[in-house]
Amino acid sequence: MKSLLVTTTFLLIFSQIAYGASLPFMQAVEKMVNRDPRISSDRVQIDAQKTTVLSKKLNFLPTLKLSGYVAKDLSSDSETKVLSGDVGLNLFRFGYHYYDLKSEQKTLKAYQANKNALTLSIEQEAATKLIRTIHQKTQIAILHKIIDMKKQSVDVAKARYKRGLIPKSEVTKALVDFDNAYSNLNDAQRTLSTLMAAVEILLGHQDFISDWPMLKFISSDAPNRILKKDLEISK
């Protein structure tokens, strides 16, 4: 029993270390983007292209060749040391190197633009999954309250039926509404499980703060400041 308790405690501590505190919405989106293998592939491609651009820039540097030798006179037992250098600059190929560099730089910009577009697409996909999950959790919370209300309706209907104030059909109707509410809750929970599984694939876990991401922004003075700035620009 003690061994089981220790094991359970260790697993809980390990999970907290592995996941840490629940991630805020934007951090969760950022982590989803960084975990996407397509982004990793694009980063490798861009790094390789940066190396290519650097190698093209090196073509504009002058070449330096050094050579030397030691001549020894056996009759006088003397040595003569000679060191020579040669500096070269390939002016004839400067046009080729210039346009070659420009071509590789344009390729790099194209790779970076593709990565930015892919990042936006992944961010939209990640944000959509998180928002749908938050919406579903809110929906389930509402359904729990609806079930409580339906249960109260059933109790009231039964009490009124015992007193002869309503027919039995009203009790049956209240029970049917109660059962339907429970059925809706079960469907919503199954949908939430599917959504959470999709989030876990992208995020690596399901631990994120289930708050509406724009709630603080809307409740702050930021929208008014933006509107005021837009009005000033339009004048």
PDB file of N, CA, C and O in Angstrom, residues 136-207:
ATOM      1  N   GLN A 136     -16.327  24.224 -25.865  1.00  0.00           N
ATOM      2  CA  GLN A 136     -16.981  22.973 -25.465  1.00  0.00           C
ATOM      3  C   GLN A 136     -17.013  22.832 -23.948  1.00  0.00           C
ATOM      4  O   GLN A 136     -18.000  22.356 -23.376  1.00  0.00           O
ATOM      5  N   LYS A 137     -15.926  23.245 -23.284  1.00  0.00           N
ATOM      6  CA  LYS A 137     -15.908  23.192 -21.812  1.00  0.00           C
ATOM      7  C   LYS A 137     -16.971  24.124 -21.232  1.00  0.00           C
ATOM      8  O   LYS A 137     -17.646  23.776 -20.251  1.00  0.00           O
ATOM      9  N   THR A 138     -17.113  25.297 -21.848  1.00  0.00           N
ATOM     10  CA  THR A 138     -18.139  26.238 -21.392  1.00  0.00           C
ATOM     11  C   THR A 138     -19.530  25.654 -21.620  1.00  0.00           C
ATOM     12  O   THR A 138     -20.426  25.784 -20.774  1.00  0.00           O
ATOM     13  N   GLN A 139     -19.700  24.993 -22.761  1.00  0.00           N
ATOM     14  CA  GLN A 139     -20.985  24.376 -23.072  1.00  0.00           C
ATOM     15  C   GLN A 139     -21.334  23.294 -22.050  1.00  0.00           C
ATOM     16  O   GLN A 139     -22.491  23.179 -21.619  1.00  0.00           O
ATOM     17  N   ILE A 140     -20.347  22.518 -21.652  1.00  0.00           N
ATOM     18  CA  ILE A 140     -20.582  21.455 -20.670  1.00  0.00           C
ATOM     19  C   ILE A 140     -20.958  22.059 -19.317  1.00  0.00           C
ATOM     20  O   ILE A 140     -21.849  21.545 -18.620  1.00  0.00           O
ATOM     21  N   ALA A 141     -20.290  23.143 -18.940  1.00  0.00           N
ATOM     22  CA  ALA A 141     -20.635  23.809 -17.679  1.00  0.00           C
ATOM     23  C   ALA A 141     -22.079  24.297 -17.703  1.00  0.00           C
ATOM     24  O   ALA A 141     -22.808  24.186 -16.708  1.00  0.00           O
ATOM     25  N   ILE A 142     -22.503  24.824 -18.847  1.00  0.00           N
ATOM     26  CA  ILE A 142     -23.891  25.281 -18.991  1.00  0.00           C
ATOM     27  C   ILE A 142     -24.857  24.105 -18.916  1.00  0.00           C
ATOM     28  O   ILE A 142     -25.921  24.186 -18.276  1.00  0.00           O
ATOM     29  N   LEU A 143     -24.494  22.985 -19.548  1.00  0.00           N
ATOM     30  CA  LEU A 143     -25.363  21.804 -19.536  1.00  0.00           C
ATOM     31  C   LEU A 143     -25.524  21.251 -18.121  1.00  0.00           C
ATOM     32  O   LEU A 143     -26.598  20.745 -17.772  1.00  0.00           O
ATOM     33  N   HIS A 144     -24.473  21.322 -17.321  1.00  0.00           N
ATOM     34  CA  HIS A 144     -24.584  20.882 -15.920  1.00  0.00           C
ATOM     35  C   HIS A 144     -25.619  21.728 -15.182  1.00  0.00           C
ATOM     36  O   HIS A 144     -26.424  21.202 -14.393  1.00  0.00           O
ATOM     37  N   LYS A 145     -25.611  23.026 -15.427  1.00  0.00           N
ATOM     38  CA  LYS A 145     -26.596  23.898 -14.787  1.00  0.00           C
ATOM     39  C   LYS A 145     -28.004  23.600 -15.300  1.00  0.00           C
ATOM     40  O   LYS A 145     -28.980  23.643 -14.530  1.00  0.00           O
ATOM     41  N   ILE A 146     -28.102  23.313 -16.598  1.00  0.00           N
ATOM     42  CA  ILE A 146     -29.411  22.969 -17.167  1.00  0.00           C
ATOM     43  C   ILE A 146     -29.944  21.688 -16.538  1.00  0.00           C
ATOM     44  O   ILE A 146     -31.147  21.575 -16.216  1.00  0.00           O
ATOM     45  N   ILE A 147     -29.053  20.718 -16.325  1.00  0.00           N
ATOM     46  CA  ILE A 147     -29.472  19.459 -15.700  1.00  0.00           C
ATOM     47  C   ILE A 147     -29.980  19.706 -14.283  1.00  0.00           C
ATOM     48  O   ILE A 147     -30.996  19.117 -13.856  1.00  0.00           O
ATOM     49  N   ASP A 148     -29.294  20.575 -13.549  1.00  0.00           N
ATOM     50  CA  ASP A 148     -29.758  20.908 -12.195  1.00  0.00           C
ATOM     51  C   ASP A 148     -31.162  21.530 -12.240  1.00  0.00           C
ATOM     52  O   ASP A 148     -32.031  21.210 -11.406  1.00  0.00           O
ATOM     53  N   MET A 149     -31.378  22.399 -13.225  1.00  0.00           N
ATOM     54  CA  MET A 149     -32.698  23.018 -13.365  1.00  0.00           C
ATOM     55  C   MET A 149     -33.752  21.988 -13.751  1.00  0.00           C
ATOM     56  O   MET A 149     -34.885  22.015 -13.236  1.00  0.00           O
ATOM     57  N   LYS A 150     -33.396  21.065 -14.647  1.00  0.00           N
ATOM     58  CA  LYS A 150     -34.344  20.029 -15.070  1.00  0.00           C
ATOM     59  C   LYS A 150     -34.694  19.104 -13.902  1.00  0.00           C
ATOM     60  O   LYS A 150     -35.844  18.657 -13.773  1.00  0.00           O
ATOM     61  N   LYS A 151     -33.689  18.818 -13.061  1.00  0.00           N
ATOM     62  CA  LYS A 151     -33.945  17.975 -11.891  1.00  0.00           C
ATOM     63  C   LYS A 151     -34.921  18.673 -10.933  1.00  0.00           C
ATOM     64  O   LYS A 151     -35.835  18.039 -10.377  1.00  0.00           O
ATOM     65  N   GLN A 152     -34.724  19.959 -10.751  1.00  0.00           N
ATOM     66  CA  GLN A 152     -35.654  20.719  -9.908  1.00  0.00           C
ATOM     67  C   GLN A 152     -37.063  20.706 -10.504  1.00  0.00           C
ATOM     68  O   GLN A 152     -38.058  20.598  -9.773  1.00  0.00           O
ATOM     69  N   SER A 153     -37.124  20.785 -11.841  1.00  0.00           N
ATOM     70  CA  SER A 153     -38.436  20.749 -12.507  1.00  0.00           C
ATOM     71  C   SER A 153     -39.119  19.409 -12.281  1.00  0.00           C
ATOM     72  O   SER A 153     -40.347  19.346 -12.078  1.00  0.00           O
ATOM     73  N   VAL A 154     -38.337  18.316 -12.321  1.00  0.00           N
ATOM     74  CA  VAL A 154     -38.895  16.986 -12.077  1.00  0.00           C
ATOM     75  C   VAL A 154     -39.425  16.896 -10.648  1.00  0.00           C
ATOM     76  O   VAL A 154     -40.538  16.386 -10.402  1.00  0.00           O
ATOM     77  N   ASP A 155     -38.648  17.382  -9.690  1.00  0.00           N
ATOM     78  CA  ASP A 155     -39.079  17.333  -8.289  1.00  0.00           C
ATOM     79  C   ASP A 155     -40.358  18.151  -8.076  1.00  0.00           C
ATOM     80  O   ASP A 155     -41.281  17.720  -7.362  1.00  0.00           O
ATOM     81  N   VAL A 156     -40.415  19.318  -8.693  1.00  0.00           N
ATOM     82  CA  VAL A 156     -41.615  20.152  -8.568  1.00  0.00           C
ATOM     83  C   VAL A 156     -42.818  19.471  -9.200  1.00  0.00           C
ATOM     84  O   VAL A 156     -43.938  19.467  -8.650  1.00  0.00           O
ATOM     85  N   ALA A 157     -42.582  18.881 -10.403  1.00  0.00           N
ATOM     86  CA  ALA A 157     -43.683  18.219 -11.104  1.00  0.00           C
ATOM     87  C   ALA A 157     -44.214  17.039 -10.289  1.00  0.00           C
ATOM     88  O   ALA A 157     -45.441  16.822 -10.192  1.00  0.00           O
ATOM     89  N   LYS A 158     -43.319  16.257  -9.688  1.00  0.00           N
ATOM     90  CA  LYS A 158     -43.747  15.118  -8.874  1.00  0.00           C
ATOM     91  C   LYS A 158     -44.537  15.590  -7.648  1.00  0.00           C
ATOM     92  O   LYS A 158     -45.559  14.981  -7.283  1.00  0.00           O
ATOM     93  N   ALA A 159     -44.066  16.650  -7.028  1.00  0.00           N
ATOM     94  CA  ALA A 159     -44.755  17.173  -5.848  1.00  0.00           C
ATOM     95  C   ALA A 159     -46.146  17.691  -6.203  1.00  0.00           C
ATOM     96  O   ALA A 159     -47.131  17.447  -5.489  1.00  0.00           O
ATOM     97  N   ARG A 160     -46.251  18.383  -7.328  1.00  0.00           N
ATOM     98  CA  ARG A 160     -47.550  18.919  -7.753  1.00  0.00           C
ATOM     99  C   ARG A 160     -48.483  17.797  -8.186  1.00  0.00           C
ATOM    100  O   ARG A 160     -49.704  17.880  -7.984  1.00  0.00           O
ATOM    101  N   TYR A 161     -47.908  16.735  -8.784  1.00  0.00           N
ATOM    102  CA  TYR A 161     -48.735  15.591  -9.194  1.00  0.00           C
ATOM    103  C   TYR A 161     -49.312  14.878  -7.966  1.00  0.00           C
ATOM    104  O   TYR A 161     -50.488  14.465  -7.964  1.00  0.00           O
ATOM    105  N   LYS A 162     -48.508  14.718  -6.911  1.00  0.00           N
ATOM    106  CA  LYS A 162     -48.991  14.069  -5.689  1.00  0.00           C
ATOM    107  C   LYS A 162     -50.127  14.861  -5.055  1.00  0.00           C
ATOM    108  O   LYS A 162     -51.017  14.301  -4.410  1.00  0.00           O
ATOM    109  N   ARG A 163     -50.068  16.179  -5.235  1.00  0.00           N
ATOM    110  CA  ARG A 163     -51.128  17.021  -4.670  1.00  0.00           C
ATOM    111  C   ARG A 163     -52.318  17.123  -5.622  1.00  0.00           C
ATOM    112  O   ARG A 163     -53.316  17.793  -5.315  1.00  0.00           O
ATOM    113  N   GLY A 164     -52.234  16.457  -6.774  1.00  0.00           N
ATOM    114  CA  GLY A 164     -53.343  16.458  -7.721  1.00  0.00           C
ATOM    115  C   GLY A 164     -53.496  17.736  -8.512  1.00  0.00           C
ATOM    116  O   GLY A 164     -54.564  17.998  -9.071  1.00  0.00           O
ATOM    117  N   LEU A 165     -52.410  18.518  -8.617  1.00  0.00           N
ATOM    118  CA  LEU A 165     -52.497  19.798  -9.315  1.00  0.00           C
ATOM    119  C   LEU A 165     -52.228  19.674 -10.816  1.00  0.00           C
ATOM    120  O   LEU A 165     -52.671  20.519 -11.600  1.00  0.00           O
ATOM    121  N   ILE A 166     -51.482  18.638 -11.233  1.00  0.00           N
ATOM    122  CA  ILE A 166     -51.173  18.444 -12.661  1.00  0.00           C
ATOM    123  C   ILE A 166     -51.344  16.978 -13.016  1.00  0.00           C
ATOM    124  O   ILE A 166     -51.269  16.101 -12.146  1.00  0.00           O
ATOM    125  N   PRO A 167     -51.583  16.694 -14.298  1.00  0.00           N
ATOM    126  CA  PRO A 167     -51.702  15.294 -14.719  1.00  0.00           C
ATOM    127  C   PRO A 167     -50.324  14.624 -14.745  1.00  0.00           C
ATOM    128  O   PRO A 167     -49.277  15.283 -14.728  1.00  0.00           O
ATOM    129  N   LYS A 168     -50.327  13.283 -14.834  1.00  0.00           N
ATOM    130  CA  LYS A 168     -49.077  12.527 -14.838  1.00  0.00           C
ATOM    131  C   LYS A 168     -48.241  12.813 -16.076  1.00  0.00           C
ATOM    132  O   LYS A 168     -47.010  12.677 -16.072  1.00  0.00           O
ATOM    133  N   SER A 169     -48.919  13.206 -17.165  1.00  0.00           N
ATOM    134  CA  SER A 169     -48.200  13.497 -18.403  1.00  0.00           C
ATOM    135  C   SER A 169     -47.183  14.634 -18.216  1.00  0.00           C
ATOM    136  O   SER A 169     -46.134  14.666 -18.862  1.00  0.00           O
ATOM    137  N   GLU A 170     -47.486  15.568 -17.302  1.00  0.00           N
ATOM    138  CA  GLU A 170     -46.552  16.658 -17.039  1.00  0.00           C
ATOM    139  C   GLU A 170     -45.287  16.142 -16.345  1.00  0.00           C
ATOM    140  O   GLU A 170     -44.182  16.623 -16.606  1.00  0.00           O
ATOM    141  N   VAL A 171     -45.459  15.145 -15.468  1.00  0.00           N
ATOM    142  CA  VAL A 171     -44.301  14.525 -14.819  1.00  0.00           C
ATOM    143  C   VAL A 171     -43.463  13.779 -15.846  1.00  0.00           C
ATOM    144  O   VAL A 171     -42.224  13.867 -15.850  1.00  0.00           O
ATOM    145  N   THR A 172     -44.162  13.051 -16.735  1.00  0.00           N
ATOM    146  CA  THR A 172     -43.452  12.320 -17.796  1.00  0.00           C
ATOM    147  C   THR A 172     -42.664  13.276 -18.683  1.00  0.00           C
ATOM    148  O   THR A 172     -41.519  13.001 -19.051  1.00  0.00           O
ATOM    149  N   LYS A 173     -43.280  14.389 -19.016  1.00  0.00           N
ATOM    150  CA  LYS A 173     -42.602  15.382 -19.857  1.00  0.00           C
ATOM    151  C   LYS A 173     -41.363  15.942 -19.157  1.00  0.00           C
ATOM    152  O   LYS A 173     -40.308  16.115 -19.779  1.00  0.00           O
ATOM    153  N   ALA A 174     -41.478  16.194 -17.854  1.00  0.00           N
ATOM    154  CA  ALA A 174     -40.329  16.709 -17.100  1.00  0.00           C
ATOM    155  C   ALA A 174     -39.200  15.681 -17.064  1.00  0.00           C
ATOM    156  O   ALA A 174     -38.012  16.034 -17.179  1.00  0.00           O
ATOM    157  N   LEU A 175     -39.559  14.394 -16.919  1.00  0.00           N
ATOM    158  CA  LEU A 175     -38.557  13.328 -16.914  1.00  0.00           C
ATOM    159  C   LEU A 175     -37.875  13.193 -18.268  1.00  0.00           C
ATOM    160  O   LEU A 175     -36.666  12.970 -18.364  1.00  0.00           O
ATOM    161  N   VAL A 176     -38.666  13.316 -19.352  1.00  0.00           N
ATOM    162  CA  VAL A 176     -38.101  13.243 -20.709  1.00  0.00           C
ATOM    163  C   VAL A 176     -37.116  14.394 -20.928  1.00  0.00           C
ATOM    164  O   VAL A 176     -36.028  14.203 -21.485  1.00  0.00           O
ATOM    165  N   ASP A 177     -37.475  15.597 -20.495  1.00  0.00           N
ATOM    166  CA  ASP A 177     -36.584  16.746 -20.635  1.00  0.00           C
ATOM    167  C   ASP A 177     -35.286  16.541 -19.849  1.00  0.00           C
ATOM    168  O   ASP A 177     -34.198  16.911 -20.307  1.00  0.00           O
ATOM    169  N   PHE A 178     -35.435  15.930 -18.659  1.00  0.00           N
ATOM    170  CA  PHE A 178     -34.262  15.641 -17.828  1.00  0.00           C
ATOM    171  C   PHE A 178     -33.335  14.640 -18.516  1.00  0.00           C
ATOM    172  O   PHE A 178     -32.116  14.823 -18.558  1.00  0.00           O
ATOM    173  N   ASP A 179     -33.930  13.568 -19.076  1.00  0.00           N
ATOM    174  CA  ASP A 179     -33.136  12.549 -19.789  1.00  0.00           C
ATOM    175  C   ASP A 179     -32.461  13.144 -21.030  1.00  0.00           C
ATOM    176  O   ASP A 179     -31.308  12.818 -21.352  1.00  0.00           O
ATOM    177  N   ASN A 180     -33.177  14.013 -21.744  1.00  0.00           N
ATOM    178  CA  ASN A 180     -32.595  14.649 -22.933  1.00  0.00           C
ATOM    179  C   ASN A 180     -31.405  15.539 -22.563  1.00  0.00           C
ATOM    180  O   ASN A 180     -30.399  15.592 -23.287  1.00  0.00           O
ATOM    181  N   ALA A 181     -31.525  16.228 -21.439  1.00  0.00           N
ATOM    182  CA  ALA A 181     -30.427  17.075 -20.976  1.00  0.00           C
ATOM    183  C   ALA A 181     -29.201  16.234 -20.647  1.00  0.00           C
ATOM    184  O   ALA A 181     -28.060  16.612 -20.979  1.00  0.00           O
ATOM    185  N   TYR A 182     -29.402  15.087 -20.020  1.00  0.00           N
ATOM    186  CA  TYR A 182     -28.291  14.187 -19.727  1.00  0.00           C
ATOM    187  C   TYR A 182     -27.665  13.635 -21.003  1.00  0.00           C
ATOM    188  O   TYR A 182     -26.444  13.501 -21.125  1.00  0.00           O
ATOM    189  N   SER A 183     -28.516  13.335 -21.976  1.00  0.00           N
ATOM    190  CA  SER A 183     -28.016  12.836 -23.264  1.00  0.00           C
ATOM    191  C   SER A 183     -27.164  13.899 -23.957  1.00  0.00           C
ATOM    192  O   SER A 183     -26.106  13.597 -24.517  1.00  0.00           O
ATOM    193  N   ASN A 184     -27.621  15.150 -23.898  1.00  0.00           N
ATOM    194  CA  ASN A 184     -26.847  16.248 -24.488  1.00  0.00           C
ATOM    195  C   ASN A 184     -25.500  16.411 -23.790  1.00  0.00           C
ATOM    196  O   ASN A 184     -24.473  16.686 -24.441  1.00  0.00           O
ATOM    197  N   LEU A 185     -25.498  16.208 -22.460  1.00  0.00           N
ATOM    198  CA  LEU A 185     -24.250  16.311 -21.707  1.00  0.00           C
ATOM    199  C   LEU A 185     -23.279  15.209 -22.113  1.00  0.00           C
ATOM    200  O   LEU A 185     -22.081  15.465 -22.300  1.00  0.00           O
ATOM    201  N   ASN A 186     -23.759  13.999 -22.264  1.00  0.00           N
ATOM    202  CA  ASN A 186     -22.894  12.890 -22.670  1.00  0.00           C
ATOM    203  C   ASN A 186     -22.300  13.136 -24.060  1.00  0.00           C
ATOM    204  O   ASN A 186     -21.116  12.866 -24.299  1.00  0.00           O
ATOM    205  N   ASP A 187     -23.147  13.643 -24.975  1.00  0.00           N
ATOM    206  CA  ASP A 187     -22.644  13.953 -26.327  1.00  0.00           C
ATOM    207  C   ASP A 187     -21.569  15.033 -26.260  1.00  0.00           C
ATOM    208  O   ASP A 187     -20.546  14.960 -26.953  1.00  0.00           O
ATOM    209  N   ALA A 188     -21.806  16.047 -25.433  1.00  0.00           N
ATOM    210  CA  ALA A 188     -20.849  17.149 -25.310  1.00  0.00           C
ATOM    211  C   ALA A 188     -19.531  16.666 -24.708  1.00  0.00           C
ATOM    212  O   ALA A 188     -18.448  17.104 -25.124  1.00  0.00           O
ATOM    213  N   GLN A 189     -19.601  15.754 -23.755  1.00  0.00           N
ATOM    214  CA  GLN A 189     -18.380  15.226 -23.146  1.00  0.00           C
ATOM    215  C   GLN A 189     -17.594  14.368 -24.123  1.00  0.00           C
ATOM    216  O   GLN A 189     -16.352  14.389 -24.112  1.00  0.00           O
ATOM    217  N   ARG A 190     -18.291  13.619 -24.964  1.00  0.00           N
ATOM    218  CA  ARG A 190     -17.591  12.833 -25.991  1.00  0.00           C
ATOM    219  C   ARG A 190     -16.895  13.759 -26.990  1.00  0.00           C
ATOM    220  O   ARG A 190     -15.759  13.510 -27.417  1.00  0.00           O
ATOM    221  N   THR A 191     -17.579  14.837 -27.371  1.00  0.00           N
ATOM    222  CA  THR A 191     -16.980  15.811 -28.287  1.00  0.00           C
ATOM    223  C   THR A 191     -15.757  16.458 -27.658  1.00  0.00           C
ATOM    224  O   THR A 191     -14.727  16.658 -28.318  1.00  0.00           O
ATOM    225  N   LEU A 192     -15.850  16.771 -26.364  1.00  0.00           N
ATOM    226  CA  LEU A 192     -14.717  17.373 -25.658  1.00  0.00           C
ATOM    227  C   LEU A 192     -13.524  16.414 -25.626  1.00  0.00           C
ATOM    228  O   LEU A 192     -12.378  16.849 -25.807  1.00  0.00           O
ATOM    229  N   SER A 193     -13.776  15.145 -25.425  1.00  0.00           N
ATOM    230  CA  SER A 193     -12.685  14.160 -25.401  1.00  0.00           C
ATOM    231  C   SER A 193     -11.960  14.133 -26.745  1.00  0.00           C
ATOM    232  O   SER A 193     -10.720  14.054 -26.799  1.00  0.00           O
ATOM    233  N   THR A 194     -12.738  14.202 -27.831  1.00  0.00           N
ATOM    234  CA  THR A 194     -12.138  14.223 -29.168  1.00  0.00           C
ATOM    235  C   THR A 194     -11.303  15.480 -29.371  1.00  0.00           C
ATOM    236  O   THR A 194     -10.186  15.423 -29.903  1.00  0.00           O
ATOM    237  N   LEU A 195     -11.825  16.624 -28.929  1.00  0.00           N
ATOM    238  CA  LEU A 195     -11.102  17.888 -29.068  1.00  0.00           C
ATOM    239  C   LEU A 195      -9.824  17.896 -28.225  1.00  0.00           C
ATOM    240  O   LEU A 195      -8.771  18.358 -28.681  1.00  0.00           O
ATOM    241  N   MET A 196      -9.907  17.377 -27.010  1.00  0.00           N
ATOM    242  CA  MET A 196      -8.739  17.344 -26.144  1.00  0.00           C
ATOM    243  C   MET A 196      -7.659  16.422 -26.705  1.00  0.00           C
ATOM    244  O   MET A 196      -6.453  16.692 -26.563  1.00  0.00           O
ATOM    245  N   ALA A 197      -8.075  15.336 -27.339  1.00  0.00           N
ATOM    246  CA  ALA A 197      -7.105  14.433 -27.968  1.00  0.00           C
ATOM    247  C   ALA A 197      -6.375  15.140 -29.114  1.00  0.00           C
ATOM    248  O   ALA A 197      -5.162  14.981 -29.295  1.00  0.00           O
ATOM    249  N   ALA A 198      -7.111  15.946 -29.879  1.00  0.00           N
ATOM    250  CA  ALA A 198      -6.494  16.709 -30.973  1.00  0.00           C
ATOM    251  C   ALA A 198      -5.528  17.750 -30.429  1.00  0.00           C
ATOM    252  O   ALA A 198      -4.448  17.977 -30.999  1.00  0.00           O
ATOM    253  N   VAL A 199      -5.894  18.388 -29.316  1.00  0.00           N
ATOM    254  CA  VAL A 199      -5.006  19.375 -28.681  1.00  0.00           C
ATOM    255  C   VAL A 199      -3.732  18.695 -28.181  1.00  0.00           C
ATOM    256  O   VAL A 199      -2.623  19.222 -28.346  1.00  0.00           O
ATOM    257  N   GLU A 200      -3.875  17.521 -27.602  1.00  0.00           N
ATOM    258  CA  GLU A 200      -2.717  16.811 -27.059  1.00  0.00           C
ATOM    259  C   GLU A 200      -1.724  16.440 -28.153  1.00  0.00           C
ATOM    260  O   GLU A 200      -0.508  16.469 -27.942  1.00  0.00           O
ATOM    261  N   ILE A 201      -2.234  16.109 -29.344  1.00  0.00           N
ATOM    262  CA  ILE A 201      -1.348  15.769 -30.457  1.00  0.00           C
ATOM    263  C   ILE A 201      -0.484  16.970 -30.829  1.00  0.00           C
ATOM    264  O   ILE A 201       0.718  16.840 -31.082  1.00  0.00           O
ATOM    265  N   LEU A 202      -1.076  18.159 -30.863  1.00  0.00           N
ATOM    266  CA  LEU A 202      -0.349  19.360 -31.258  1.00  0.00           C
ATOM    267  C   LEU A 202       0.480  19.950 -30.127  1.00  0.00           C
ATOM    268  O   LEU A 202       1.586  20.457 -30.365  1.00  0.00           O
ATOM    269  N   LEU A 203      -0.041  19.889 -28.903  1.00  0.00           N
ATOM    270  CA  LEU A 203       0.593  20.555 -27.765  1.00  0.00           C
ATOM    271  C   LEU A 203       1.531  19.631 -26.990  1.00  0.00           C
ATOM    272  O   LEU A 203       2.452  20.090 -26.327  1.00  0.00           O
ATOM    273  N   GLY A 204       1.282  18.335 -27.065  1.00  0.00           N
ATOM    274  CA  GLY A 204       2.078  17.375 -26.299  1.00  0.00           C
ATOM    275  C   GLY A 204       1.422  16.985 -24.986  1.00  0.00           C
ATOM    276  O   GLY A 204       1.808  16.005 -24.362  1.00  0.00           O
ATOM    277  N   HIS A 205       0.438  17.758 -24.562  1.00  0.00           N
ATOM    278  CA  HIS A 205      -0.342  17.477 -23.360  1.00  0.00           C
ATOM    279  C   HIS A 205      -1.638  18.286 -23.464  1.00  0.00           C
ATOM    280  O   HIS A 205      -1.867  18.989 -24.452  1.00  0.00           O
ATOM    281  N   GLN A 206      -2.491  18.172 -22.461  1.00  0.00           N
ATOM    282  CA  GLN A 206      -3.796  18.841 -22.493  1.00  0.00           C
ATOM    283  C   GLN A 206      -3.884  19.983 -21.484  1.00  0.00           C
ATOM    284  O   GLN A 206      -4.965  20.514 -21.233  1.00  0.00           O
ATOM    285  N   ASP A 207      -2.758  20.384 -20.935  1.00  0.00           N
ATOM    286  CA  ASP A 207      -2.759  21.325 -19.816  1.00  0.00           C
ATOM    287  C   ASP A 207      -2.591  22.760 -20.312  1.00  0.00           C
ATOM    288  O   ASP A 207      -1.470  23.237 -20.500  1.00  0.00           O
TER     289      ASP A 207
END
